[in-house]
Amino acid sequence: MTPLIEAEGLAVNFRAPGGFLGLGHHRLAILEDVSVSVRPGKTLGLVGESGSGKTTLARALLGLVSRARGEIRFEGRPVDSFRRLRRKTAMMFQDPIASLSPRLAIGSAITEPFLIHGVAMTSRRAAAEELLALVGLPKEFASRYPHELSGGQARRAGVARALALRPALVIADEPTAGLDVSIQGEILNLMTRLKAELSLSYIIVTHNLAMIRHVSDRIAIMYLGRIVEEGPTAEVFAGARHPYTASLIASEPIPDPRRRRQSLAITGEVPSILRRPSGCEFHTRCPHAQARCRSEAPSLTKSTGGRSVRCHFPLNERFPPKLSDFGDKETRQL
Ligand SMILES: Nc1ncnc2c1ncn2[C@@H]1O[C@H](COP(=O)(O)OP(=O)(O)OP(=O)(O)O)[C@@H](O)[C@H]1O
Ligand code: SF4
Ligand SMILES: [Mg+2]
């Protein structure tokens, strides 16, 4: 099946002040060689620590930041201008209250996409009420202002605005961040129901592994602006192949205090993107790093089960590793 959206070899650079005597600028490589795809009706989870480039990738996919390299295809066709794509996609931003204009009543905010894209409505009031009903908010909310909404209500308004033009793809940046657990569940149930009703695809950006495990079909794990592992969610959780994924999963809090997990939590600071480590960029924190890792950068390689991993010595591979994969004296149990 043709993916709904696909990116191949995406790179995004930002400029930061600096350089010679502080007069020039540094070129910061924020995303490097990122390839992702989402099939119609499916959910891709995008996971990684703060600063790993999740929001930048989400924005680059919609053309909200420009790319230095790479191709984006939507419904199988290369995207040169983002106009067509923007009507069929929508972004739910990380902070819903801040992303709604404080002076715009909710009814106006959620119907703004009609005006931005020049799409006719029978009446703005009717369109607003229909969208509010879709996300389970009373129609009186049309005349409320963002500061009058609770976190959960603001999220619902964010969903309503995203769905105004009935997109095929919604990119949700941290859709449950800052919400109580019960409200998080309500928002996820709402998103799941709407996905089925409206045949949506989602890209969900999050730190929350427990949540993404339940709602995504596939996950991509990012580290310093690169995807280090990608695959079907259940299988990645059942047996992570990249040591970073394994550490992330192991460092998730476990609700039952009687169960203690072997401590594999990631140690050490995330390196600065100004000083990317040589070779494999995870080697400064990787419990399995070997000599080769410090000098040679691994590429994202397809492995069994529709999975990809960026590591010289992947964990949990089904086929036996070659002896030559190991350093001189260092070996490790697989
Ligand atoms: N406009 C910008 N100019 C320069 N650097 C930027 C800019 N926006 C983001 N960055 C840098 O790009 C990197 C990736 O940022 P991004 O916001 O995409 O990460 P993230 O994974 O979404 O993080 P978080 O989980 O905290 O939201 C960070 O190092 C950040 O400092
Ligand atoms: S390539 Fe080496 S340092 Fe990088 S994740 Fe794999 S084992 Fe660890
Ligand atoms: Mg972000």
CSV table of C-alpha atoms and ligand atoms in Angstrom, one decimal:
chain,number,residue,atom,x,y,z
A,1,MET,CA,0.0,0.0,0.0
A,2,THR,CA,1.4,3.5,-0.9
A,3,PRO,CA,2.3,5.3,2.3
A,4,LEU,CA,0.2,8.4,3.0
A,5,ILE,CA,3.3,10.4,3.9
A,6,GLU,CA,6.9,9.4,3.4
A,7,ALA,CA,10.2,11.3,4.0
A,8,GLU,CA,13.5,10.0,2.8
A,9,GLY,CA,17.0,11.3,3.7
A,10,LEU,CA,15.6,14.4,5.4
A,11,ALA,CA,18.1,16.9,6.8
A,12,VAL,CA,17.3,20.2,8.6
A,13,ASN,CA,19.9,22.8,9.6
A,14,PHE,CA,19.5,25.8,11.9
A,15,ARG,CA,21.8,28.7,12.2
A,16,ALA,CA,23.1,29.7,15.6
A,17,PRO,CA,25.2,32.8,16.4
A,18,GLY,CA,28.9,32.0,16.8
A,19,GLY,CA,31.8,31.2,14.6
A,20,PHE,CA,35.0,33.3,14.3
A,21,LEU,CA,35.1,35.9,17.1
A,22,GLY,CA,31.4,35.4,17.5
A,23,LEU,CA,30.8,37.3,14.2
A,24,GLY,CA,29.5,34.5,12.0
A,25,HIS,CA,27.1,31.7,12.6
A,26,HIS,CA,27.3,28.0,13.1
A,27,ARG,CA,25.4,25.6,10.9
A,28,LEU,CA,23.6,23.3,13.3
A,29,ALA,CA,22.6,20.0,11.8
A,30,ILE,CA,19.4,19.3,13.7
A,31,LEU,CA,18.1,16.4,11.6
A,32,GLU,CA,20.3,14.1,9.6
A,33,ASP,CA,19.3,11.4,7.2
A,34,VAL,CA,15.8,10.9,8.6
A,35,SER,CA,13.4,8.6,6.7
A,36,VAL,CA,9.9,7.8,8.0
A,37,SER,CA,6.6,6.7,6.5
A,38,VAL,CA,3.0,6.4,7.6
A,39,ARG,CA,0.4,4.2,5.9
A,40,PRO,CA,-3.2,5.3,5.6
A,41,GLY,CA,-5.1,4.7,8.8
A,42,LYS,CA,-2.0,4.0,10.9
A,43,THR,CA,-0.2,5.7,13.8
A,44,LEU,CA,3.5,6.3,13.9
A,45,GLY,CA,4.9,7.2,17.4
A,46,LEU,CA,8.0,9.4,17.4
A,47,VAL,CA,9.9,9.0,20.6
A,48,GLY,CA,13.2,10.4,22.0
A,49,GLU,CA,14.6,12.6,24.8
A,50,SER,CA,14.1,16.3,24.8
A,51,GLY,CA,16.1,18.0,22.1
A,52,SER,CA,16.3,14.9,19.9
A,53,GLY,CA,14.5,16.7,17.0
A,54,LYS,CA,11.0,15.3,17.3
A,55,THR,CA,9.2,18.6,16.9
A,56,THR,CA,11.6,19.7,14.2
A,57,LEU,CA,10.8,16.5,12.2
A,58,ALA,CA,7.1,17.0,12.7
A,59,ARG,CA,7.4,20.6,11.4
A,60,ALA,CA,9.7,19.7,8.5
A,61,LEU,CA,7.2,17.1,7.3
A,62,LEU,CA,4.6,19.8,7.0
A,63,GLY,CA,7.0,22.3,5.4
A,64,LEU,CA,6.9,24.5,8.5
A,65,VAL,CA,10.7,24.5,8.6
A,66,SER,CA,12.7,24.1,5.4
A,67,ARG,CA,14.8,21.1,4.7
A,68,ALA,CA,18.4,21.2,3.5
A,69,ARG,CA,18.1,17.8,1.9
A,70,GLY,CA,15.7,14.9,1.4
A,71,GLU,CA,12.4,14.2,-0.3
A,72,ILE,CA,8.9,14.2,1.1
A,73,ARG,CA,6.1,12.3,-0.7
A,74,PHE,CA,2.4,12.6,0.1
A,75,GLU,CA,0.1,10.0,-1.3
A,76,GLY,CA,3.0,8.8,-3.5
A,77,ARG,CA,3.8,12.2,-5.1
A,78,PRO,CA,6.8,14.3,-4.3
A,79,VAL,CA,5.9,17.4,-2.3
A,80,ASP,CA,7.4,20.5,-3.9
A,81,SER,CA,4.9,23.0,-2.7
A,82,PHE,CA,3.2,22.4,0.7
A,83,ARG,CA,0.0,24.1,-0.2
A,84,ARG,CA,-1.8,20.9,-1.2
A,85,LEU,CA,-0.4,19.0,1.7
A,86,ARG,CA,-1.4,21.6,4.3
A,87,ARG,CA,-5.1,21.2,3.5
A,88,LYS,CA,-4.8,17.4,4.0
A,89,THR,CA,-2.7,17.6,7.2
A,90,ALA,CA,-2.9,19.3,10.5
A,91,MET,CA,-0.7,19.8,13.5
A,92,MET,CA,-1.7,19.8,17.1
A,93,PHE,CA,0.9,21.9,18.8
A,94,GLN,CA,2.8,21.0,22.0
A,95,ASP,CA,1.1,23.6,24.2
A,96,PRO,CA,-2.6,23.9,23.3
A,97,ILE,CA,-3.4,27.0,25.4
A,98,ALA,CA,-0.4,28.9,24.1
A,99,SER,CA,-1.1,27.9,20.5
A,100,LEU,CA,-4.7,29.3,20.7
A,101,SER,CA,-4.7,33.0,20.3
A,102,PRO,CA,-5.7,34.5,23.7
A,103,ARG,CA,-8.0,37.1,22.1
A,104,LEU,CA,-9.8,34.7,19.9
A,105,ALA,CA,-12.9,32.9,21.2
A,106,ILE,CA,-12.8,29.1,20.8
A,107,GLY,CA,-15.5,29.1,18.1
A,108,SER,CA,-13.4,31.5,16.0
A,109,ALA,CA,-10.1,29.7,16.8
A,110,ILE,CA,-11.3,26.2,15.7
A,111,THR,CA,-12.8,27.5,12.5
A,112,GLU,CA,-9.8,29.7,11.5
A,113,PRO,CA,-8.4,27.0,9.2
A,114,PHE,CA,-11.5,27.5,6.9
A,115,LEU,CA,-10.4,31.2,6.5
A,116,ILE,CA,-6.7,30.4,6.2
A,117,HIS,CA,-7.4,28.0,3.4
A,118,GLY,CA,-10.3,29.8,1.8
A,119,VAL,CA,-12.7,26.9,2.4
A,120,ALA,CA,-16.4,27.9,2.4
A,121,MET,CA,-18.6,27.3,5.5
A,122,THR,CA,-22.4,27.6,5.6
A,123,SER,CA,-22.1,29.6,8.8
A,124,ARG,CA,-19.1,30.0,11.1
A,125,ARG,CA,-21.3,29.4,14.2
A,126,ALA,CA,-22.6,26.1,12.7
A,127,ALA,CA,-19.2,24.9,11.7
A,128,ALA,CA,-17.9,25.7,15.2
A,129,GLU,CA,-20.7,23.9,16.9
A,130,GLU,CA,-20.3,20.8,14.7
A,131,LEU,CA,-16.5,20.7,15.5
A,132,LEU,CA,-17.2,21.1,19.2
A,133,ALA,CA,-19.7,18.3,19.1
A,134,LEU,CA,-17.2,16.1,17.3
A,135,VAL,CA,-14.7,16.5,20.2
A,136,GLY,CA,-17.3,16.3,23.0
A,137,LEU,CA,-17.4,19.9,24.1
A,138,PRO,CA,-20.7,21.8,24.7
A,139,LYS,CA,-21.6,24.3,22.0
A,140,GLU,CA,-21.5,27.1,24.6
A,141,PHE,CA,-17.7,26.8,24.5
A,142,ALA,CA,-17.8,28.6,21.1
A,143,SER,CA,-17.8,31.9,23.0
A,144,ARG,CA,-15.3,31.0,25.7
A,145,TYR,CA,-11.6,32.1,25.6
A,146,PRO,CA,-8.5,29.9,25.9
A,147,HIS,CA,-7.7,31.0,29.5
A,148,GLU,CA,-11.2,29.8,30.6
A,149,LEU,CA,-10.5,26.2,29.6
A,150,SER,CA,-9.0,23.4,31.6
A,151,GLY,CA,-6.0,21.5,30.1
A,152,GLY,CA,-8.2,18.7,28.9
A,153,GLN,CA,-10.8,21.1,27.3
A,154,ALA,CA,-8.0,23.0,25.6
A,155,ARG,CA,-6.7,19.7,24.2
A,156,ARG,CA,-10.2,19.0,22.8
A,157,ALA,CA,-10.3,22.4,21.3
A,158,GLY,CA,-6.9,21.7,19.7
A,159,VAL,CA,-8.2,18.4,18.3
A,160,ALA,CA,-11.3,20.3,16.9
A,161,ARG,CA,-9.1,22.9,15.2
A,162,ALA,CA,-6.9,20.2,13.7
A,163,LEU,CA,-9.9,18.3,12.3
A,164,ALA,CA,-11.7,21.4,10.9
A,165,LEU,CA,-10.8,20.7,7.3
A,166,ARG,CA,-11.0,16.9,7.7
A,167,PRO,CA,-7.3,16.1,7.1
A,168,ALA,CA,-6.0,12.7,6.3
A,169,LEU,CA,-3.0,13.1,8.6
A,170,VAL,CA,-2.8,14.7,12.1
A,171,ILE,CA,0.6,15.3,13.7
A,172,ALA,CA,0.1,15.6,17.4
A,173,ASP,CA,3.0,17.0,19.4
A,174,GLU,CA,2.9,15.7,23.0
A,175,PRO,CA,-0.9,15.4,23.0
A,176,THR,CA,-1.1,14.3,26.6
A,177,ALA,CA,1.7,16.3,28.2
A,178,GLY,CA,0.8,18.1,31.4
A,179,LEU,CA,-2.5,16.4,31.8
A,180,ASP,CA,-3.7,14.2,34.7
A,181,VAL,CA,-3.6,10.5,33.9
A,182,SER,CA,-7.4,10.2,33.7
A,183,ILE,CA,-7.6,13.2,31.3
A,184,GLN,CA,-4.8,11.7,29.3
A,185,GLY,CA,-6.9,8.6,28.9
A,186,GLU,CA,-9.9,10.7,27.8
A,187,ILE,CA,-7.9,12.5,25.1
A,188,LEU,CA,-6.3,9.3,23.8
A,189,ASN,CA,-9.8,7.7,23.6
A,190,LEU,CA,-11.1,10.7,21.8
A,191,MET,CA,-8.2,10.5,19.3
A,192,THR,CA,-8.6,6.8,18.8
A,193,ARG,CA,-12.4,7.1,18.2
A,194,LEU,CA,-11.9,9.9,15.7
A,195,LYS,CA,-9.1,8.0,13.9
A,196,ALA,CA,-11.6,5.2,13.2
A,197,GLU,CA,-14.6,7.5,12.4
A,198,LEU,CA,-12.6,9.8,10.1
A,199,SER,CA,-10.0,7.3,8.8
A,200,LEU,CA,-7.2,9.4,10.1
A,201,SER,CA,-3.5,8.6,10.2
A,202,TYR,CA,-1.5,10.0,13.1
A,203,ILE,CA,2.1,10.9,13.9
A,204,ILE,CA,2.3,11.2,17.7
A,205,VAL,CA,5.3,12.9,19.1
A,206,THR,CA,6.0,12.0,22.8
A,207,HIS,CA,8.2,11.2,25.7
A,208,ASN,CA,5.6,8.9,27.1
A,209,LEU,CA,6.5,5.4,26.2
A,210,ALA,CA,3.6,3.7,28.1
A,211,MET,CA,1.1,5.8,26.1
A,212,ILE,CA,2.7,5.3,22.7
A,213,ARG,CA,2.9,1.6,23.3
A,214,HIS,CA,-0.9,1.5,23.4
A,215,VAL,CA,-1.7,3.8,20.6
A,216,SER,CA,0.9,3.4,17.8
A,217,ASP,CA,1.3,0.8,15.1
A,218,ARG,CA,4.9,1.6,14.5
A,219,ILE,CA,7.5,3.6,16.5
A,220,ALA,CA,10.6,5.5,15.5
A,221,ILE,CA,13.2,6.3,18.1
A,222,MET,CA,15.2,9.5,17.7
A,223,TYR,CA,18.6,10.3,19.1
A,224,LEU,CA,20.4,13.6,18.3
A,225,GLY,CA,18.3,14.2,15.2
A,226,ARG,CA,18.6,10.7,13.7
A,227,ILE,CA,16.3,7.7,13.8
A,228,VAL,CA,18.2,4.9,15.6
A,229,GLU,CA,15.4,2.3,15.5
A,230,GLU,CA,12.1,1.9,13.7
A,231,GLY,CA,9.6,-0.9,13.6
A,232,PRO,CA,6.3,-2.4,14.7
A,233,THR,CA,5.5,-1.1,18.2
A,234,ALA,CA,4.8,-4.4,19.9
A,235,GLU,CA,7.9,-6.0,18.5
A,236,VAL,CA,10.2,-3.1,19.4
A,237,PHE,CA,8.9,-3.3,23.0
A,238,ALA,CA,9.2,-7.0,23.1
A,239,GLY,CA,12.9,-6.9,22.0
A,240,ALA,CA,14.6,-3.6,21.3
A,241,ARG,CA,17.5,-3.9,19.0
A,242,HIS,CA,19.2,-0.5,19.6
A,243,PRO,CA,20.8,-0.1,23.0
A,244,TYR,CA,19.3,3.4,23.3
A,245,THR,CA,15.8,2.0,22.8
A,246,ALA,CA,16.5,-0.8,25.3
A,247,SER,CA,17.6,1.8,27.8
A,248,LEU,CA,14.6,4.0,27.2
A,249,ILE,CA,12.2,1.1,27.8
A,250,ALA,CA,14.2,0.0,30.8
A,251,SER,CA,14.0,3.4,32.4
A,252,GLU,CA,10.3,3.7,32.2
A,253,PRO,CA,8.7,3.8,35.6
A,254,ILE,CA,6.9,0.6,36.5
A,255,PRO,CA,3.6,1.2,38.4
A,256,ASP,CA,4.0,-2.0,40.5
A,257,PRO,CA,6.6,-1.2,43.2
A,258,ARG,CA,7.1,-5.0,44.0
A,259,ARG,CA,8.5,-5.5,40.5
A,260,ARG,CA,12.0,-4.2,40.1
A,261,ARG,CA,13.6,-4.0,36.8
A,262,GLN,CA,17.3,-4.5,36.1
A,263,SER,CA,18.8,-1.1,36.1
A,264,LEU,CA,19.6,-0.4,32.5
A,265,ALA,CA,18.6,3.3,32.7
A,266,ILE,CA,20.6,5.6,30.5
A,267,THR,CA,23.4,7.3,32.2
A,268,GLY,CA,25.3,10.5,31.3
A,269,GLU,CA,24.2,13.7,29.6
A,270,VAL,CA,22.8,13.9,26.1
A,271,PRO,CA,25.8,15.3,24.1
A,272,SER,CA,25.3,18.8,22.6
A,273,ILE,CA,24.5,19.0,18.9
A,274,LEU,CA,27.3,21.5,18.8
A,275,ARG,CA,29.8,18.7,19.6
A,276,ARG,CA,28.4,15.5,18.2
A,277,PRO,CA,30.4,12.5,19.2
A,278,SER,CA,32.5,10.7,16.6
A,279,GLY,CA,31.4,7.4,15.1
A,280,CYS,CA,28.2,6.2,16.6
A,281,GLU,CA,26.8,9.3,18.4
A,282,PHE,CA,25.4,7.1,21.2
A,283,HIS,CA,28.8,5.6,22.1
A,284,THR,CA,29.4,8.1,25.0
A,285,ARG,CA,26.4,6.6,26.8
A,286,CYS,CA,26.1,3.1,25.3
A,287,PRO,CA,26.8,0.2,27.7
A,288,HIS,CA,27.8,-2.0,24.7
A,289,ALA,CA,30.1,0.4,22.9
A,290,GLN,CA,33.3,-1.1,21.4
A,291,ALA,CA,36.3,0.3,19.6
A,292,ARG,CA,34.6,0.3,16.2
A,293,CYS,CA,31.7,2.4,17.6
A,294,ARG,CA,34.0,5.3,18.4
A,295,SER,CA,35.3,5.7,14.9
A,296,GLU,CA,32.7,4.4,12.5
A,297,ALA,CA,29.1,5.7,12.2
A,298,PRO,CA,26.5,3.0,11.8
A,299,SER,CA,23.9,3.5,9.1
A,300,LEU,CA,20.2,2.7,9.6
A,301,THR,CA,20.0,-0.8,8.3
A,302,LYS,CA,16.9,-2.9,7.6
A,303,SER,CA,16.7,-6.1,9.7
A,304,THR,CA,14.3,-8.9,10.1
A,305,GLY,CA,10.5,-8.3,10.8
A,306,GLY,CA,10.2,-5.0,9.0
A,307,ARG,CA,12.6,-3.3,11.4
A,308,SER,CA,15.5,-1.0,11.0
A,309,VAL,CA,18.3,-0.3,13.4
A,310,ARG,CA,21.3,2.0,13.4
A,311,CYS,CA,23.9,0.0,15.4
A,312,HIS,CA,26.9,-2.1,14.6
A,313,PHE,CA,26.0,-4.7,17.2
A,314,PRO,CA,22.2,-4.8,17.4
A,315,LEU,CA,20.5,-6.6,20.4
A,316,ASN,CA,17.9,-9.3,20.0
A,317,GLU,CA,18.6,-10.1,16.3
A,318,ARG,CA,17.1,-13.4,15.3
A,319,PHE,CA,20.0,-14.5,13.1
A,320,PRO,CA,23.4,-15.3,14.8
A,321,PRO,CA,25.9,-12.5,14.6
A,322,LYS,CA,29.1,-12.9,12.6
A,323,LEU,CA,32.3,-13.2,14.7
A,324,SER,CA,33.7,-10.3,12.6
A,325,ASP,CA,31.0,-8.1,14.1
A,326,PHE,CA,32.9,-8.0,17.3
A,327,GLY,CA,36.0,-6.2,18.4
A,328,ASP,CA,39.2,-8.0,19.2
A,329,LYS,CA,38.7,-8.9,22.8
A,330,GLU,CA,35.2,-7.5,23.5
A,331,THR,CA,32.2,-9.8,23.0
A,332,ARG,CA,28.8,-9.6,24.4
A,333,GLN,CA,25.9,-11.9,25.0
A,334,LEU,CA,23.0,-11.6,22.5
B,1,LIG,N1,14.8,27.8,15.8
B,1,LIG,C1,15.8,27.1,16.3
B,1,LIG,N2,17.1,27.6,16.1
B,1,LIG,C2,18.2,26.9,16.6
B,1,LIG,N3,18.1,25.7,17.2
B,1,LIG,C3,16.8,25.1,17.4
B,1,LIG,C4,15.6,25.8,17.0
B,1,LIG,N4,14.6,25.1,17.3
B,1,LIG,C5,15.1,23.9,17.9
B,1,LIG,N5,16.4,24.0,17.9
B,1,LIG,C6,17.3,23.0,18.5
B,1,LIG,O1,17.0,21.8,17.7
B,1,LIG,C7,17.1,20.6,18.5
B,1,LIG,C8,15.9,19.8,18.4
B,1,LIG,O2,14.8,20.5,18.9
B,1,LIG,P1,13.3,20.0,18.9
B,1,LIG,O3,12.4,21.0,19.5
B,1,LIG,O4,13.0,19.5,17.6
B,1,LIG,O5,13.4,18.7,19.9
B,1,LIG,P2,12.3,17.9,20.6
B,1,LIG,O6,12.7,16.4,20.4
B,1,LIG,O7,11.0,18.2,20.1
B,1,LIG,O8,12.4,18.3,22.1
B,1,LIG,P3,11.3,18.4,23.3
B,1,LIG,O9,11.0,16.9,23.7
B,1,LIG,O10,11.9,19.1,24.4
B,1,LIG,O11,10.1,19.1,22.7
B,1,LIG,C9,17.4,21.1,19.9
B,1,LIG,O12,18.8,21.0,20.2
B,1,LIG,C10,17.0,22.6,19.9
B,1,LIG,O13,17.8,23.4,20.8
B,2,SF4,S1,27.0,1.2,17.3
B,2,SF4,FE1,28.1,0.7,19.2
B,2,SF4,S2,27.9,2.5,20.5
B,2,SF4,FE2,26.3,2.7,18.9
B,2,SF4,S3,24.5,1.9,19.8
B,2,SF4,FE3,25.5,0.2,18.7
B,2,SF4,S4,26.8,-0.8,20.2
B,2,SF4,FE4,26.2,1.2,21.1
B,3,MG,MG,9.3,19.0,21.0
